Structures are given as C-alpha cells and as structure tokens.
mmCIF file of C-alpha atoms in Angstrom:
data_model
loop_
_atom_site.group_PDB
_atom_site.id
_atom_site.type_symbol
_atom_site.label_atom_id
_atom_site.label_comp_id
_atom_site.label_asym_id
_atom_site.label_seq_id
_atom_site.Cartn_x
_atom_site.Cartn_y
_atom_site.Cartn_z
ATOM 1 C CA MET A 10 5.969 -8.974 21.928
ATOM 2 C CA PRO A 11 2.881 -8.975 19.682
ATOM 3 C CA GLU A 12 3.126 -10.510 16.225
ATOM 4 C CA ILE A 13 3.489 -7.976 13.421
ATOM 5 C CA ARG A 14 0.573 -7.868 10.979
ATOM 6 C CA LYS A 15 1.616 -6.953 7.451
ATOM 7 C CA ALA A 16 -0.099 -5.754 4.309
ATOM 8 C CA VAL A 17 0.979 -5.447 0.687
ATOM 9 C CA VAL A 18 0.106 -2.150 -1.003
ATOM 10 C CA THR A 19 0.327 -1.857 -4.788
ATOM 11 C CA VAL A 20 -0.019 1.321 -6.820
ATOM 12 C CA LEU A 21 -0.261 1.692 -10.590
ATOM 13 C CA GLY A 22 -0.970 4.702 -12.763
ATOM 14 C CA ILE A 23 0.370 7.574 -14.813
ATOM 15 C CA ASP A 24 3.421 9.102 -13.121
ATOM 16 C CA ARG A 25 3.190 12.555 -11.582
ATOM 17 C CA LYS A 26 4.529 14.498 -8.624
ATOM 18 C CA GLY A 27 3.305 13.696 -5.140
ATOM 19 C CA ILE A 28 2.202 10.070 -5.454
ATOM 20 C CA ILE A 29 4.566 8.693 -2.823
ATOM 21 C CA ALA A 30 4.037 11.718 -0.574
ATOM 22 C CA ARG A 31 0.234 11.404 -0.618
ATOM 23 C CA ILE A 32 0.246 7.652 -0.010
ATOM 24 C CA SER A 33 2.838 7.960 2.745
ATOM 25 C CA ALA A 34 0.712 10.637 4.438
ATOM 26 C CA VAL A 35 -2.304 8.299 4.535
ATOM 27 C CA LEU A 36 -0.161 5.506 5.958
ATOM 28 C CA TYR A 37 1.232 7.862 8.598
ATOM 29 C CA ASP A 38 -2.276 9.034 9.542
ATOM 30 C CA HIS A 39 -3.223 5.385 10.178
ATOM 31 C CA ASN A 40 -0.126 4.642 12.278
ATOM 32 C CA VAL A 41 1.313 2.367 9.579
ATOM 33 C CA ASN A 42 5.046 1.815 9.199
ATOM 34 C CA ILE A 43 6.583 1.109 5.774
ATOM 35 C CA LEU A 44 8.836 -1.945 6.120
ATOM 36 C CA ASP A 45 9.957 -2.264 2.499
ATOM 37 C CA ILE A 46 9.254 -0.310 -0.665
ATOM 38 C CA SER A 47 10.030 -0.555 -4.356
ATOM 39 C CA GLN A 48 8.925 1.856 -7.042
ATOM 40 C CA THR A 49 9.694 2.311 -10.676
ATOM 41 C CA VAL A 50 8.630 4.396 -13.630
ATOM 42 C CA MET A 51 8.453 2.756 -17.053
ATOM 43 C CA GLU A 52 7.847 5.321 -19.753
ATOM 44 C CA ASP A 53 5.036 7.323 -18.109
ATOM 45 C CA TYR A 54 3.713 4.536 -15.869
ATOM 46 C CA PHE A 55 4.371 4.587 -12.143
ATOM 47 C CA HIS A 56 4.363 1.297 -10.222
ATOM 48 C CA MET A 57 4.990 0.833 -6.516
ATOM 49 C CA ILE A 58 4.742 -2.086 -4.156
ATOM 50 C CA LEU A 59 5.322 -1.788 -0.454
ATOM 51 C CA ILE A 60 5.131 -3.962 2.618
ATOM 52 C CA ALA A 61 3.580 -2.220 5.606
ATOM 53 C CA ASP A 62 3.237 -2.968 9.294
ATOM 54 C CA ILE A 63 -0.516 -2.656 9.951
ATOM 55 C CA THR A 64 -0.400 -3.967 13.524
ATOM 56 C CA ASP A 65 -1.752 -0.717 14.996
ATOM 57 C CA CYS A 66 -4.278 0.332 12.370
ATOM 58 C CA ALA A 67 -7.874 -0.328 11.386
ATOM 59 C CA PHE A 68 -7.350 -2.229 8.111
ATOM 60 C CA ASP A 69 -10.795 -1.508 6.631
ATOM 61 C CA GLN A 70 -10.475 2.246 7.199
ATOM 62 C CA LEU A 71 -6.977 2.265 5.719
ATOM 63 C CA SER A 72 -8.151 0.321 2.679
ATOM 64 C CA GLU A 73 -11.114 2.655 2.129
ATOM 65 C CA GLN A 74 -8.994 5.794 2.417
ATOM 66 C CA LEU A 75 -6.329 4.508 0.029
ATOM 67 C CA SER A 76 -9.005 3.459 -2.440
ATOM 68 C CA ALA A 77 -10.545 6.947 -2.276
ATOM 69 C CA LEU A 78 -7.109 8.514 -2.776
ATOM 70 C CA GLY A 79 -6.594 6.282 -5.807
ATOM 71 C CA GLN A 80 -9.843 7.490 -7.346
ATOM 72 C CA GLU A 81 -8.937 11.107 -6.635
ATOM 73 C CA MET A 82 -5.483 10.742 -8.205
ATOM 74 C CA GLY A 83 -6.444 8.421 -11.078
ATOM 75 C CA LEU A 84 -4.419 5.517 -9.658
ATOM 76 C CA GLN A 85 -5.145 1.895 -8.885
ATOM 77 C CA ILE A 86 -4.287 1.386 -5.216
ATOM 78 C CA ARG A 87 -4.822 -2.023 -3.648
ATOM 79 C CA VAL A 88 -4.190 -3.135 -0.081
ATOM 80 C CA GLN A 89 -4.089 -6.820 0.779
ATOM 81 C CA ARG A 90 -3.275 -8.553 4.035
ATOM 82 C CA SER A 91 -0.036 -10.509 3.766
ATOM 83 C CA GLU A 92 -1.763 -13.663 5.050
ATOM 84 C CA ILE A 93 -3.291 -14.058 1.583
ATOM 85 C CA PHE A 94 0.140 -14.330 -0.027
ATOM 86 C CA GLU A 95 1.529 -16.547 2.720
ATOM 87 C CA ALA A 96 -1.426 -18.963 2.474
ATOM 88 C CA MET A 97 -0.972 -19.290 -1.297
ATOM 89 C CA HIS A 98 2.590 -20.549 -0.787
ATOM 90 C CA GLN A 99 1.980 -23.092 1.964
ATOM 91 C CA VAL A 100 1.688 -26.746 1.146
#
C-alpha cells in the first residue's frame, strides 16, 4: 500500500456563503480527500484548517488553483506539504 501524502490547507478571510463549498470543489477536482477539518467564525472572520490526502494529485497545480480562488474570493488560502510540519518537530 503506498504511503499517504498529506497537506495542510489554511483559509482566512471575511465570512460569507460558499467558502467551504468552493474550496471543497477544487479539492474534489484534484482528486484530494479531506481527512480532517476544523472551521470557525469569530465575529466576521472565517478561519479553516484542514488536512488533505494529496497522494493522487499534482501539488503545484492544486496550490496554484487554490491561490487563484483565494484572490477571487478575497481570502488567504495556503497549502503546505505536511512534511514541513513533521520536520519541524523531529529532533
């Protein structure tokens, strides 16, 4: 069984309808599975962090499309490979 490659996606911006739907659609189009998700709204600010299985996707294309969606929607969307976080916590 191949090792699962993961990414961390963070989203921040003014809350409005359709944020999760639009981001989920991009992930679906890139054959990405959401493994874990947390979202909250504080006052008018939307914040979401999710862990995604990116084993079967082209990471650079996914990152570019999410970045473009962020610009279109006035959101900050960042995608980072999980290896970055794992390497920071190894001794």
